[in-house]
């Protein structure tokens, strides 16, 4: 069995089949020589009914989706199984039951085709999604990773050398969007809907900013502030939400974006780094994208935001991260187990 060794098969081209199943998207991709040939995602709609991701439902849906999604990714890429050089998969962090499905599939596929196996950290992959397309950031760069489960500022020195220099103490930025949206009666996930509504609103309702030392974040206060604000307003005017929905959404979005960018600016000034990247599902937010660009121009940064399909969870980013691990000969054995938490892999699992 191939394990932690330099690549044995000398493929003229390196073709990675990659699998992502950390939350509620089942995804497979084919990446050849660092270029994405296909990136297929089966999004699980069932969770909308529950207003959030239900782990058991997610695991079952991954089981049902994984084989068709992998078949589709290979077909779209026009790649046969015999052309694959290695299988990369998300080892963690994420929902354990979901990760087990992708991990087991990747192991079984690698074993049956005698291929090396590459474990990938989901958060590092979000950062490396920037290498799927040009323009690519130059090392060292800072990456603000903002998703439904994480909010981090990462100092990226190289493909394999990343340090989290700031992160949330409680909720993630995506959770702040989703939970505030729930209070407003919006569907799950509420981030994209708040973004859409905010476009026609004004941020005229101020929500208090949390005081968090250094490069830390806190987002748990926002939903509570929104809840109490709406309760007080509705007591005076029962139609307050429907009459002011766009302005409320613009205010929530403005608060979250302001918190994120203040800490990002602090990190950039502290480190002296001007290559600044954005990653994760919340980087799809139009207010955040526009504000980052404006701040970047003011601060003299070069800013990078991946294409939308590489912002939310996808296997292409796993394949890109896997490709650079392949070049380093960084493989794992069949005894590898998924982990629910941690940034850099087994040592923090
Ligand atoms: O990275 P991702 O797809 O999955 C996780 O790893 O969590 O991020 C999902 C999060 C959700 O909280 C969703 O509401 C948020 O990204 N999101 C947005 C937008 N699109 C997705 N939040 C604000 N504005 C958007 N346009
Ligand atoms: Zn993610």
XYZ file of C-alpha atoms and ligand atoms in Angstrom:
376
model
C 0.000 0.000 0.000
C 1.331 3.452 -0.853
C 1.838 5.628 2.148
C 3.711 8.876 2.868
C 6.115 8.300 0.009
C 7.078 9.996 -3.239
C 4.799 9.155 -6.173
C 5.561 5.725 -7.582
C 3.727 5.909 -10.875
C 5.414 8.463 -13.116
C 2.388 9.842 -14.935
C 3.348 12.369 -17.550
C 0.240 14.252 -16.415
C -1.008 14.367 -12.858
C -4.747 13.728 -12.744
C -6.487 13.986 -9.375
C -9.988 12.699 -8.654
C -11.231 14.670 -5.645
C -14.150 14.238 -3.259
C -15.778 16.771 -0.906
C -18.483 15.739 1.579
C -17.848 17.790 4.722
C -21.309 19.332 5.102
C -24.397 19.250 2.882
C -22.871 19.316 -0.620
C -21.665 16.129 -2.294
C -19.007 17.095 -4.789
C -16.484 15.412 -7.089
C -13.965 17.003 -9.420
C -11.162 16.117 -11.781
C -8.060 18.311 -11.685
C -5.246 17.748 -14.190
C -1.868 19.439 -13.702
C -3.535 22.014 -11.454
C -6.304 22.811 -13.944
C -9.940 22.023 -13.145
C -11.446 19.755 -15.833
C -14.761 19.203 -14.044
C -16.400 20.216 -10.776
C -19.788 18.632 -10.015
C -21.854 19.489 -6.934
C -25.073 17.830 -5.730
C -26.653 20.281 -3.281
C -28.962 18.736 -0.701
C -32.249 20.622 -0.765
C -33.829 18.512 2.015
C -32.264 20.693 4.745
C -34.335 23.727 3.724
C -37.361 22.062 5.314
C -35.604 22.034 8.686
C -34.058 25.531 8.578
C -30.525 24.130 8.905
C -28.321 21.151 8.104
C -29.514 17.898 9.721
C -26.415 15.663 10.055
C -28.235 12.337 9.648
C -30.086 13.566 6.558
C -26.787 14.853 5.130
C -25.002 11.503 5.590
C -27.784 9.585 3.870
C -27.891 12.032 0.968
C -24.100 11.796 0.540
C -24.438 8.021 0.304
C -27.091 8.341 -2.388
C -25.223 11.054 -4.327
C -21.593 10.093 -4.232
C -21.409 7.484 -6.997
C -23.509 9.463 -9.537
C -21.533 12.648 -8.780
C -18.166 10.915 -9.266
C -19.397 9.297 -12.510
C -20.558 12.687 -13.761
C -17.264 14.390 -12.852
C -15.270 11.766 -14.770
C -17.636 11.948 -17.730
C -17.579 15.758 -17.887
C -13.785 15.746 -17.682
C -13.581 13.069 -20.387
C -11.216 11.105 -18.144
C -11.148 7.324 -17.721
C -10.478 5.682 -14.348
C -7.159 4.309 -15.669
C -5.908 7.879 -16.212
C -6.252 8.907 -12.548
C -2.970 9.456 -10.654
C -4.390 9.812 -7.115
C -7.592 10.272 -5.111
C -7.901 13.333 -2.841
C -10.670 13.731 -0.266
C -11.758 16.078 2.533
C -10.634 14.539 5.809
C -11.999 17.374 7.978
C -13.174 19.546 9.570
C -16.893 19.015 9.094
C -19.785 16.779 10.106
C -18.304 13.419 11.007
C -21.071 11.324 9.447
C -20.761 13.281 6.194
C -16.969 13.054 6.140
C -17.118 9.283 6.688
C -19.012 8.837 3.410
C -16.459 10.750 1.285
C -13.492 9.241 3.132
C -14.788 5.675 2.764
C -15.518 6.192 -0.910
C -12.062 7.678 -1.577
C -10.350 4.837 0.288
C -12.327 2.167 -1.543
C -11.690 3.786 -4.933
C -7.950 4.132 -4.237
C -7.690 0.559 -2.981
C -9.537 -0.976 -5.892
C -7.532 0.983 -8.493
C -4.207 0.791 -6.619
C -3.902 4.565 -6.362
C -2.264 6.827 -3.777
C -4.596 8.561 -1.350
C -4.348 12.239 -0.362
C -6.131 13.689 2.668
C -7.054 17.381 2.450
C -8.029 19.877 5.131
C -11.255 21.603 4.058
C -10.189 25.055 5.301
C -6.796 24.900 3.627
C -8.608 23.879 0.449
C -10.859 26.987 0.648
C -7.634 29.037 0.706
C -6.058 27.105 -2.172
C -9.196 27.565 -4.310
C -7.387 30.756 -5.389
C -5.028 28.598 -7.444
C -7.824 27.179 -9.608
C -7.862 30.258 -11.861
C -5.757 33.312 -12.661
C -5.047 35.795 -11.183
C -3.370 33.844 -8.379
C -2.157 35.550 -5.195
C 1.588 35.734 -4.545
C 3.035 34.321 -1.301
C 2.816 35.443 1.400
C -0.823 36.489 1.358
C -3.651 36.880 3.849
C -6.881 34.992 3.281
C -10.140 35.878 5.011
C -12.059 32.589 5.012
C -15.730 33.179 5.735
C -18.228 30.322 5.561
C -21.187 28.839 7.396
C -18.878 27.069 9.834
C -15.726 29.203 9.967
C -14.379 32.734 10.079
C -10.610 32.961 9.963
C -7.765 35.177 8.853
C -5.039 32.895 7.530
C -1.434 33.875 6.880
C -0.459 31.805 3.831
C 3.310 31.516 3.308
C 3.200 28.579 0.907
C 0.897 25.771 -0.271
C 1.803 23.780 2.837
C 2.570 26.573 5.268
C -0.509 28.334 6.675
C -1.173 29.851 10.102
C -4.543 30.989 11.458
C -3.822 34.443 12.934
C -7.421 35.353 13.790
C -10.709 33.516 14.142
C -14.180 33.719 15.609
C -14.742 33.019 19.269
C -18.304 31.845 18.657
C -20.515 31.914 15.526
C -19.161 32.107 11.986
C -20.042 35.037 9.696
C -22.282 32.757 7.579
C -24.107 31.684 10.733
C -24.711 35.364 11.574
C -26.372 35.791 8.168
C -28.357 32.552 8.484
C -29.495 33.043 12.096
C -30.447 36.696 11.572
C -32.375 35.610 8.479
C -34.230 33.020 10.527
C -35.327 35.764 12.949
C -36.663 37.661 9.922
C -38.531 34.578 8.711
C -36.279 34.024 5.674
C -35.486 30.508 4.391
C -32.239 28.578 4.945
C -29.536 29.477 4.092
C -30.499 33.128 4.459
C -27.149 34.649 3.369
C -27.956 34.885 -0.355
C -31.468 36.254 0.355
C -30.177 38.929 2.752
C -27.616 39.855 0.079
C -30.374 40.195 -2.544
C -32.694 42.235 -0.319
C -29.866 44.452 0.967
C -29.224 45.723 -2.565
C -32.379 47.834 -2.439
C -31.988 48.902 1.203
C -30.076 51.408 3.323
C -28.085 50.368 6.412
C -29.887 52.833 8.659
C -30.353 50.587 11.725
C -27.093 50.379 13.695
C -26.332 47.110 15.498
C -23.624 47.257 18.185
C -20.131 46.073 17.230
C -18.587 43.431 19.509
C -15.369 44.294 21.319
C -12.946 41.430 20.684
C -9.183 41.684 21.272
C -6.523 41.370 18.575
C -7.650 39.590 15.399
C -10.557 37.694 16.951
C -14.174 37.913 15.795
C -17.524 37.446 17.488
C -20.818 37.118 15.645
C -23.135 35.553 18.209
C -24.299 39.012 19.401
C -25.706 40.053 16.030
C -28.654 37.665 15.945
C -29.547 38.621 19.534
C -29.280 42.327 18.715
C -31.499 41.790 15.654
C -33.984 39.767 17.708
C -34.336 42.419 20.451
C -34.398 45.285 17.961
C -37.240 43.641 16.009
C -39.147 42.744 19.175
C -39.066 46.413 20.288
C -39.996 47.754 16.863
C -42.794 45.213 16.304
C -44.324 46.172 19.668
C -44.863 49.658 18.213
C -45.591 48.645 14.612
C -46.574 45.024 13.856
C -45.783 45.613 10.160
C -42.225 46.825 10.888
C -40.467 43.857 9.240
C -42.456 43.848 6.026
C -42.248 47.645 5.705
C -38.475 47.765 6.346
C -37.151 44.381 5.219
C -34.569 45.710 2.736
C -33.203 48.266 5.205
C -33.003 45.636 7.977
C -31.112 43.287 5.634
C -28.787 46.094 4.511
C -28.110 46.922 8.177
C -27.321 43.291 9.109
C -25.041 42.920 6.105
C -23.318 46.244 6.792
C -22.610 45.210 10.404
C -21.122 41.850 9.425
C -19.019 43.324 6.601
C -17.750 46.133 8.849
C -16.616 43.673 11.550
C -14.859 41.461 8.983
C -13.021 44.235 7.173
C -11.872 46.071 10.304
C -10.019 42.955 11.472
C -8.705 42.219 8.000
C -7.276 45.743 7.791
C -5.715 45.306 11.220
C -4.111 42.007 10.116
C -2.782 43.564 6.909
C -1.280 46.501 8.771
C 0.244 44.239 11.460
C 1.862 41.872 8.952
C 2.630 44.430 6.239
C 1.066 42.063 3.682
C -0.829 43.608 0.765
C -1.869 40.472 -1.128
C -5.361 39.927 0.282
C -7.704 37.068 -0.605
C -11.284 36.163 0.272
C -12.588 32.589 0.482
C -15.603 30.544 1.621
C -19.339 30.760 0.936
C -19.807 34.264 2.381
C -17.297 35.627 -0.155
C -20.202 35.376 -2.610
C -21.759 38.337 -0.766
C -21.943 41.365 -3.044
C -21.646 43.874 -0.186
C -18.500 42.184 1.133
C -16.965 41.962 -2.338
C -17.608 45.636 -3.076
C -16.398 46.792 0.340
C -13.229 44.685 0.063
C -12.453 46.167 -3.313
C -13.013 49.723 -2.053
C -10.886 49.127 1.055
C -8.204 47.452 -1.063
C -7.936 50.503 -3.300
C -7.615 52.743 -0.267
C -4.994 50.570 1.454
C -3.013 49.731 -1.697
C -3.864 46.001 -1.620
C -4.078 43.541 -4.466
C -7.335 41.691 -3.781
C -8.390 38.220 -4.941
C -11.869 36.679 -4.892
C -12.396 33.256 -6.477
C -15.103 32.557 -9.055
C -18.451 31.853 -7.381
C -18.295 28.079 -7.989
C -15.023 27.946 -6.016
C -16.345 30.086 -3.123
C -18.965 27.681 -1.775
C -18.109 24.068 -0.927
C -16.744 22.219 -3.956
C -14.388 19.355 -4.797
C -12.287 21.398 -7.253
C -10.593 23.138 -4.317
C -9.899 19.703 -2.785
C -8.370 18.615 -6.097
C -6.188 21.743 -6.278
C -4.967 21.222 -2.690
C -4.499 17.517 -3.501
C -2.475 18.318 -6.620
C 0.093 20.344 -4.660
C 0.285 17.589 -2.039
C 0.845 15.066 -4.840
C 3.786 17.109 -6.124
C 5.260 16.979 -2.608
C 4.646 13.215 -2.355
C 2.403 13.845 0.652
C 0.136 10.776 0.766
C -1.763 9.003 3.533
C -2.508 5.383 4.308
C -5.743 3.385 4.241
C -5.896 3.691 8.040
C -6.693 7.439 7.816
C -9.822 8.551 9.752
C -11.832 11.765 9.333
C -11.817 14.482 11.994
C -14.599 16.926 12.897
C -12.439 19.843 14.053
C -9.024 21.338 13.370
C -7.235 23.453 10.824
C -4.110 21.633 9.808
C -4.954 17.987 10.086
C -4.281 15.124 12.439
C -2.173 17.101 14.893
C -5.138 19.288 15.759
C -7.917 16.748 15.292
O -18.440 27.658 2.367
P -19.901 27.281 2.410
O -20.569 26.911 1.127
O -20.146 26.099 3.373
C -19.510 25.963 4.596
O -18.382 25.396 4.612
O -20.091 26.469 5.579
O -20.669 28.534 3.101
C -22.061 28.530 3.320
C -22.440 29.861 3.963
C -23.900 29.930 4.444
O -23.908 30.436 5.760
C -24.560 30.919 3.471
O -25.612 31.671 4.037
C -23.393 31.815 3.132
O -22.281 30.937 3.012
N -23.587 32.536 1.879
C -23.779 33.874 1.821
C -23.984 34.201 0.457
N -23.900 33.032 -0.280
C -23.660 32.033 0.615
N -23.797 34.801 2.789
C -24.012 36.077 2.434
N -24.230 36.459 1.150
C -24.217 35.564 0.143
N -24.400 35.965 -1.125
Zn -16.592 25.272 3.342
